[in-house]
Amino acid sequence: MDEQTKEMHFDALIIGAGFSGLYQLHRLRDHVGLNAAILEQGSGVGGTWYWNRYPGARCDSESQGYCYFFSKKLHQEWQWSERYPGHSEIRRYLNFVADRLNLRTEIFFGTKVCRCTFLTQQNVWHVETEKNKSFYAKWLITGVGCLSSTNVPNIKGLSSFEGNWYHTGQWPRGGVNFKGQRIGQIGTGSTGIQAAPVIAKECKHLTVFQRTANYSIPARNDSWDDDYTQWVRNHFKELKSLVQSTPSGHPFRISSNLTMEVSENERQSIFNDAWLKGGLRFRGVFSDLLTSSKANQQASEFIKSKIQRKISNPETAKILTEIDHPYAAKRPPIDTNYFETFNRDNVALVDLKADPISEIFAKGIRLRSGVEHELDKIVFATGFDAMTGPLIKLNVVGPNGNLKNYWRDGPINYLGLSIPGFPNLFTITGPGSPSVLSNMPVSIEQHVDWITKCIQYCTDKKIDLIEAGEDAAQDWTIHVRETANATLLPKVKHSWYLGANIPGKPRVFMPYAGGLVTYRQICNTIEKKGYSGFKLLKSTGATNIKKIDLQKLRSFALGI
Ligand code: NA7
């Protein structure tokens, strides 16, 4: 390496300045004492929430659980305004955290990573950015999120469309003006279900193109008053212990009752209570909703009947409730007036199962039957190349080859954290970890704490290289699949949990369905056993980590 490259050495580089990256930087810099930095594509902190600014974008986790719990001080200073935090409030929260912990000095904004190569001679990662800048570090940690690689379906004729089109996951920072316009929205997942009611209120006419009907539970969002905020502050310890002791990481318990072991009346009353309370809590009213088809059917029928009653047009109600999968086997959306939106005069529903999109033409969308929908703007609420997509996009190359090739048949790794053949690389909330099946900040804290301890251990013991062993990774990958197969989760046609929404992507259930509590215990046991299943290597040519001038580096990264 020449003089210039030596100057760009870090102990640790973290990719992404969302919940994961910010906390990881804090832990490595402030607790382990490493020279660490974040490389962030956007111009601000927020991660997934930096890009998801579409109308109605809001978290489905309740705000008293959607935050960091590592610092009581931070917790006491922050105040959420609503039951479910909106996208701009989440960005404000992450900016508040970045400021309080003084993290910005170690974040390179506007720095998109395009390649990460492990240099075997030096035992360092070489990270290249879109602006042809290079960074080097012993440790590489990805905090790129699970839902950051957008999926715009390859529909014939999109380039001929004369209006503007947008993907919800890359929403323009200045917003989009829908006033007086005819809007087409493709997609009715969690995002589409949040967006449609808000767009409908703003635009002249909204046409929703639905391929698969979806369940949704009313969110029953509400603003928080000062009493509740005070209650949350006073119960920091209890809330922390609650989110860390539930399988989903959400601030509510899962009932141990079995659906068919209560009377019909009691069952309906339990469902009804949960419907009135709203949100993801519905999933937790019985313990077997995701393991027993019979139990699930009870919940599914209940929800469908509730939805039907909301919609005035029977034909529309039929299209919206012909749902082809068990409740919550796909990511279960929650909504604010989604189904009611179809009672508005300016909203139409198109059933793509009956009449699929044939092409996009200059003036709008044409269906296979020849029916044309003239549109001024198209909104793609068509989801993401989830979990593996953002990691593969980094073009990670280990000593034996690249990640894309290694994962060509689906992700293989150990604990969702470490990949054989990719030393000193950790993937926060990677495939094979509970991640998207859990309340993300809780999973993230667990991962970051584990990674930090592991790096501290390697530093103390002068270990140069650590990576998942092949056998341990194979066993873990099989365990992840078997755990999912014991549930109804893989029984869905188009689920992004399975990668089935992306043409050509291997159909493999990606997140770990064993729950956060079990997962945490497994990780802790592995740590206590001196990182069993990992390969730990000491070499003579230890990486020479040099203190650097951050200001100089930041200018370098930004090309100024
Ligand atoms: P999802 O849940 O993947 O939903 C995408 C939607 O887009 C879904 O309704 C898809 O129908 C539809 N889609 C995708 N491709 C097409 C094409 N080619 N034609 C028509 N319709 C299509 O993504 P979301 O953004 O809603 O949610 C992702 C997560 O973000 C969410 O779970 C939260 O955790 C946050 P399909 O069901 O595949 O038939």
PDB file of N, CA and C in Angstrom, residues 61 65 69 238-255 280-281 283-284 434-435 437-440 442-443 446 512-521:
ATOM      1  N   SER A  61     -44.306  -0.915  14.499  1.00  0.00           N
ATOM      2  CA  SER A  61     -44.001  -1.229  15.910  1.00  0.00           C
ATOM      3  C   SER A  61     -44.457  -0.051  16.761  1.00  0.00           C
ATOM      4  N   GLY A  65     -41.662   0.780  22.214  1.00  0.00           N
ATOM      5  CA  GLY A  65     -40.701  -0.320  22.039  1.00  0.00           C
ATOM      6  C   GLY A  65     -39.777  -0.078  20.861  1.00  0.00           C
ATOM      7  N   PHE A  69     -32.631   0.822  23.909  1.00  0.00           N
ATOM      8  CA  PHE A  69     -32.765   0.630  25.359  1.00  0.00           C
ATOM      9  C   PHE A  69     -31.408   0.573  26.058  1.00  0.00           C
ATOM     10  N   GLU A 238     -38.865  -1.778  33.145  1.00  0.00           N
ATOM     11  CA  GLU A 238     -39.868  -2.801  32.831  1.00  0.00           C
ATOM     12  C   GLU A 238     -40.019  -2.975  31.323  1.00  0.00           C
ATOM     13  N   LEU A 239     -40.024  -1.849  30.595  1.00  0.00           N
ATOM     14  CA  LEU A 239     -40.178  -1.935  29.135  1.00  0.00           C
ATOM     15  C   LEU A 239     -38.974  -2.635  28.510  1.00  0.00           C
ATOM     16  N   LYS A 240     -37.789  -2.303  29.010  1.00  0.00           N
ATOM     17  CA  LYS A 240     -36.578  -2.933  28.487  1.00  0.00           C
ATOM     18  C   LYS A 240     -36.629  -4.444  28.723  1.00  0.00           C
ATOM     19  N   SER A 241     -37.006  -4.800  29.926  1.00  0.00           N
ATOM     20  CA  SER A 241     -37.053  -6.224  30.228  1.00  0.00           C
ATOM     21  C   SER A 241     -38.161  -6.909  29.413  1.00  0.00           C
ATOM     22  N   LEU A 242     -39.261  -6.192  29.170  1.00  0.00           N
ATOM     23  CA  LEU A 242     -40.351  -6.777  28.382  1.00  0.00           C
ATOM     24  C   LEU A 242     -39.907  -7.048  26.936  1.00  0.00           C
ATOM     25  N   VAL A 243     -39.344  -6.043  26.277  1.00  0.00           N
ATOM     26  CA  VAL A 243     -38.977  -6.247  24.862  1.00  0.00           C
ATOM     27  C   VAL A 243     -37.874  -7.294  24.712  1.00  0.00           C
ATOM     28  N   GLN A 244     -37.077  -7.444  25.780  1.00  0.00           N
ATOM     29  CA  GLN A 244     -35.995  -8.432  25.682  1.00  0.00           C
ATOM     30  C   GLN A 244     -36.444  -9.833  26.093  1.00  0.00           C
ATOM     31  N   SER A 245     -37.702  -9.937  26.521  1.00  0.00           N
ATOM     32  CA  SER A 245     -38.157 -11.265  26.951  1.00  0.00           C
ATOM     33  C   SER A 245     -39.330 -11.787  26.122  1.00  0.00           C
ATOM     34  N   THR A 246     -39.683 -11.068  25.055  1.00  0.00           N
ATOM     35  CA  THR A 246     -40.740 -11.594  24.186  1.00  0.00           C
ATOM     36  C   THR A 246     -40.098 -12.099  22.896  1.00  0.00           C
ATOM     37  N   PRO A 247     -40.681 -13.138  22.289  1.00  0.00           N
ATOM     38  CA  PRO A 247     -40.053 -13.718  21.094  1.00  0.00           C
ATOM     39  C   PRO A 247     -39.966 -12.727  19.935  1.00  0.00           C
ATOM     40  N   SER A 248     -40.870 -11.759  19.902  1.00  0.00           N
ATOM     41  CA  SER A 248     -40.880 -10.818  18.786  1.00  0.00           C
ATOM     42  C   SER A 248     -40.147  -9.518  19.099  1.00  0.00           C
ATOM     43  N   GLY A 249     -39.787  -9.313  20.370  1.00  0.00           N
ATOM     44  CA  GLY A 249     -39.136  -8.055  20.750  1.00  0.00           C
ATOM     45  C   GLY A 249     -40.106  -6.890  20.842  1.00  0.00           C
ATOM     46  N   HIS A 250     -41.397  -7.191  20.686  1.00  0.00           N
ATOM     47  CA  HIS A 250     -42.400  -6.125  20.806  1.00  0.00           C
ATOM     48  C   HIS A 250     -42.784  -5.955  22.282  1.00  0.00           C
ATOM     49  N   PRO A 251     -43.320  -4.783  22.619  1.00  0.00           N
ATOM     50  CA  PRO A 251     -43.646  -4.552  24.032  1.00  0.00           C
ATOM     51  C   PRO A 251     -45.009  -5.123  24.424  1.00  0.00           C
ATOM     52  N   PHE A 252     -45.254  -6.353  24.041  1.00  0.00           N
ATOM     53  CA  PHE A 252     -46.461  -7.043  24.514  1.00  0.00           C
ATOM     54  C   PHE A 252     -46.189  -8.547  24.531  1.00  0.00           C
ATOM     55  N   ARG A 253     -46.873  -9.219  25.421  1.00  0.00           N
ATOM     56  CA  ARG A 253     -46.652 -10.658  25.567  1.00  0.00           C
ATOM     57  C   ARG A 253     -47.521 -11.453  24.597  1.00  0.00           C
ATOM     58  N   ILE A 254     -47.046 -12.634  24.230  1.00  0.00           N
ATOM     59  CA  ILE A 254     -47.828 -13.558  23.402  1.00  0.00           C
ATOM     60  C   ILE A 254     -48.573 -14.468  24.379  1.00  0.00           C
ATOM     61  N   SER A 255     -49.865 -14.597  24.140  1.00  0.00           N
ATOM     62  CA  SER A 255     -50.654 -15.453  25.032  1.00  0.00           C
ATOM     63  C   SER A 255     -50.202 -16.908  24.906  1.00  0.00           C
ATOM     64  N   LEU A 280     -50.176  -4.915  15.657  1.00  0.00           N
ATOM     65  CA  LEU A 280     -49.558  -6.242  15.568  1.00  0.00           C
ATOM     66  C   LEU A 280     -49.867  -7.119  16.778  1.00  0.00           C
ATOM     67  N   ARG A 281     -50.464  -6.515  17.817  1.00  0.00           N
ATOM     68  CA  ARG A 281     -50.829  -7.299  18.999  1.00  0.00           C
ATOM     69  C   ARG A 281     -51.785  -8.432  18.641  1.00  0.00           C
ATOM     70  N   ARG A 283     -51.542 -10.599  16.463  1.00  0.00           N
ATOM     71  CA  ARG A 283     -50.778 -11.838  16.236  1.00  0.00           C
ATOM     72  C   ARG A 283     -50.547 -12.620  17.526  1.00  0.00           C
ATOM     73  N   GLY A 284     -50.591 -11.895  18.652  1.00  0.00           N
ATOM     74  CA  GLY A 284     -50.194 -12.536  19.910  1.00  0.00           C
ATOM     75  C   GLY A 284     -51.339 -13.037  20.770  1.00  0.00           C
ATOM     76  N   PRO A 434     -33.352 -13.253  13.582  1.00  0.00           N
ATOM     77  CA  PRO A 434     -34.799 -12.955  13.697  1.00  0.00           C
ATOM     78  C   PRO A 434     -35.228 -11.693  12.932  1.00  0.00           C
ATOM     79  N   SER A 435     -34.398 -10.713  12.897  1.00  0.00           N
ATOM     80  CA  SER A 435     -34.559  -9.489  12.082  1.00  0.00           C
ATOM     81  C   SER A 435     -36.011  -9.117  11.791  1.00  0.00           C
ATOM     82  N   LEU A 437     -38.688 -10.576  11.482  1.00  0.00           N
ATOM     83  CA  LEU A 437     -39.788 -11.200  12.230  1.00  0.00           C
ATOM     84  C   LEU A 437     -39.871 -10.604  13.636  1.00  0.00           C
ATOM     85  N   SER A 438     -39.025  -9.625  13.889  1.00  0.00           N
ATOM     86  CA  SER A 438     -38.987  -9.049  15.243  1.00  0.00           C
ATOM     87  C   SER A 438     -39.048  -7.527  15.161  1.00  0.00           C
ATOM     88  N   ASN A 439     -39.135  -6.930  16.326  1.00  0.00           N
ATOM     89  CA  ASN A 439     -39.078  -5.476  16.433  1.00  0.00           C
ATOM     90  C   ASN A 439     -37.606  -5.075  16.236  1.00  0.00           C
ATOM     91  N   MET A 440     -37.329  -4.436  15.111  1.00  0.00           N
ATOM     92  CA  MET A 440     -35.939  -4.304  14.657  1.00  0.00           C
ATOM     93  C   MET A 440     -34.960  -3.692  15.663  1.00  0.00           C
ATOM     94  N   VAL A 442     -34.728  -3.821  18.755  1.00  0.00           N
ATOM     95  CA  VAL A 442     -34.379  -4.770  19.823  1.00  0.00           C
ATOM     96  C   VAL A 442     -33.410  -5.825  19.275  1.00  0.00           C
ATOM     97  N   SER A 443     -33.701  -6.309  18.076  1.00  0.00           N
ATOM     98  CA  SER A 443     -32.784  -7.258  17.423  1.00  0.00           C
ATOM     99  C   SER A 443     -31.432  -6.615  17.153  1.00  0.00           C
ATOM    100  N   GLN A 446     -29.250  -6.344  20.230  1.00  0.00           N
ATOM    101  CA  GLN A 446     -28.681  -7.654  20.581  1.00  0.00           C
ATOM    102  C   GLN A 446     -27.509  -7.990  19.660  1.00  0.00           C
ATOM    103  N   TYR A 512     -34.875 -15.964  10.793  1.00  0.00           N
ATOM    104  CA  TYR A 512     -34.934 -17.044  11.783  1.00  0.00           C
ATOM    105  C   TYR A 512     -36.241 -16.938  12.563  1.00  0.00           C
ATOM    106  N   ALA A 513     -37.045 -18.008  12.488  1.00  0.00           N
ATOM    107  CA  ALA A 513     -38.389 -17.964  13.073  1.00  0.00           C
ATOM    108  C   ALA A 513     -38.446 -18.530  14.492  1.00  0.00           C
ATOM    109  N   GLY A 514     -37.292 -18.769  15.089  1.00  0.00           N
ATOM    110  CA  GLY A 514     -37.285 -19.377  16.431  1.00  0.00           C
ATOM    111  C   GLY A 514     -37.519 -18.382  17.557  1.00  0.00           C
ATOM    112  N   GLY A 515     -37.606 -17.095  17.204  1.00  0.00           N
ATOM    113  CA  GLY A 515     -37.882 -16.079  18.235  1.00  0.00           C
ATOM    114  C   GLY A 515     -36.610 -15.517  18.832  1.00  0.00           C
ATOM    115  N   LEU A 516     -36.742 -14.285  19.274  1.00  0.00           N
ATOM    116  CA  LEU A 516     -35.592 -13.521  19.756  1.00  0.00           C
ATOM    117  C   LEU A 516     -35.027 -14.067  21.073  1.00  0.00           C
ATOM    118  N   VAL A 517     -35.888 -14.614  21.922  1.00  0.00           N
ATOM    119  CA  VAL A 517     -35.420 -15.087  23.228  1.00  0.00           C
ATOM    120  C   VAL A 517     -34.514 -16.307  23.032  1.00  0.00           C
ATOM    121  N   THR A 518     -35.002 -17.257  22.240  1.00  0.00           N
ATOM    122  CA  THR A 518     -34.212 -18.461  21.957  1.00  0.00           C
ATOM    123  C   THR A 518     -32.927 -18.081  21.233  1.00  0.00           C
ATOM    124  N   TYR A 519     -33.073 -17.192  20.272  1.00  0.00           N
ATOM    125  CA  TYR A 519     -31.915 -16.771  19.471  1.00  0.00           C
ATOM    126  C   TYR A 519     -30.847 -16.133  20.364  1.00  0.00           C
ATOM    127  N   ARG A 520     -31.290 -15.264  21.268  1.00  0.00           N
ATOM    128  CA  ARG A 520     -30.358 -14.594  22.184  1.00  0.00           C
ATOM    129  C   ARG A 520     -29.607 -15.625  23.039  1.00  0.00           C
ATOM    130  N   GLN A 521     -30.365 -16.632  23.511  1.00  0.00           N
ATOM    131  CA  GLN A 521     -29.728 -17.675  24.344  1.00  0.00           C
ATOM    132  C   GLN A 521     -28.660 -18.428  23.544  1.00  0.00           C
TER     133      GLN A 521
END
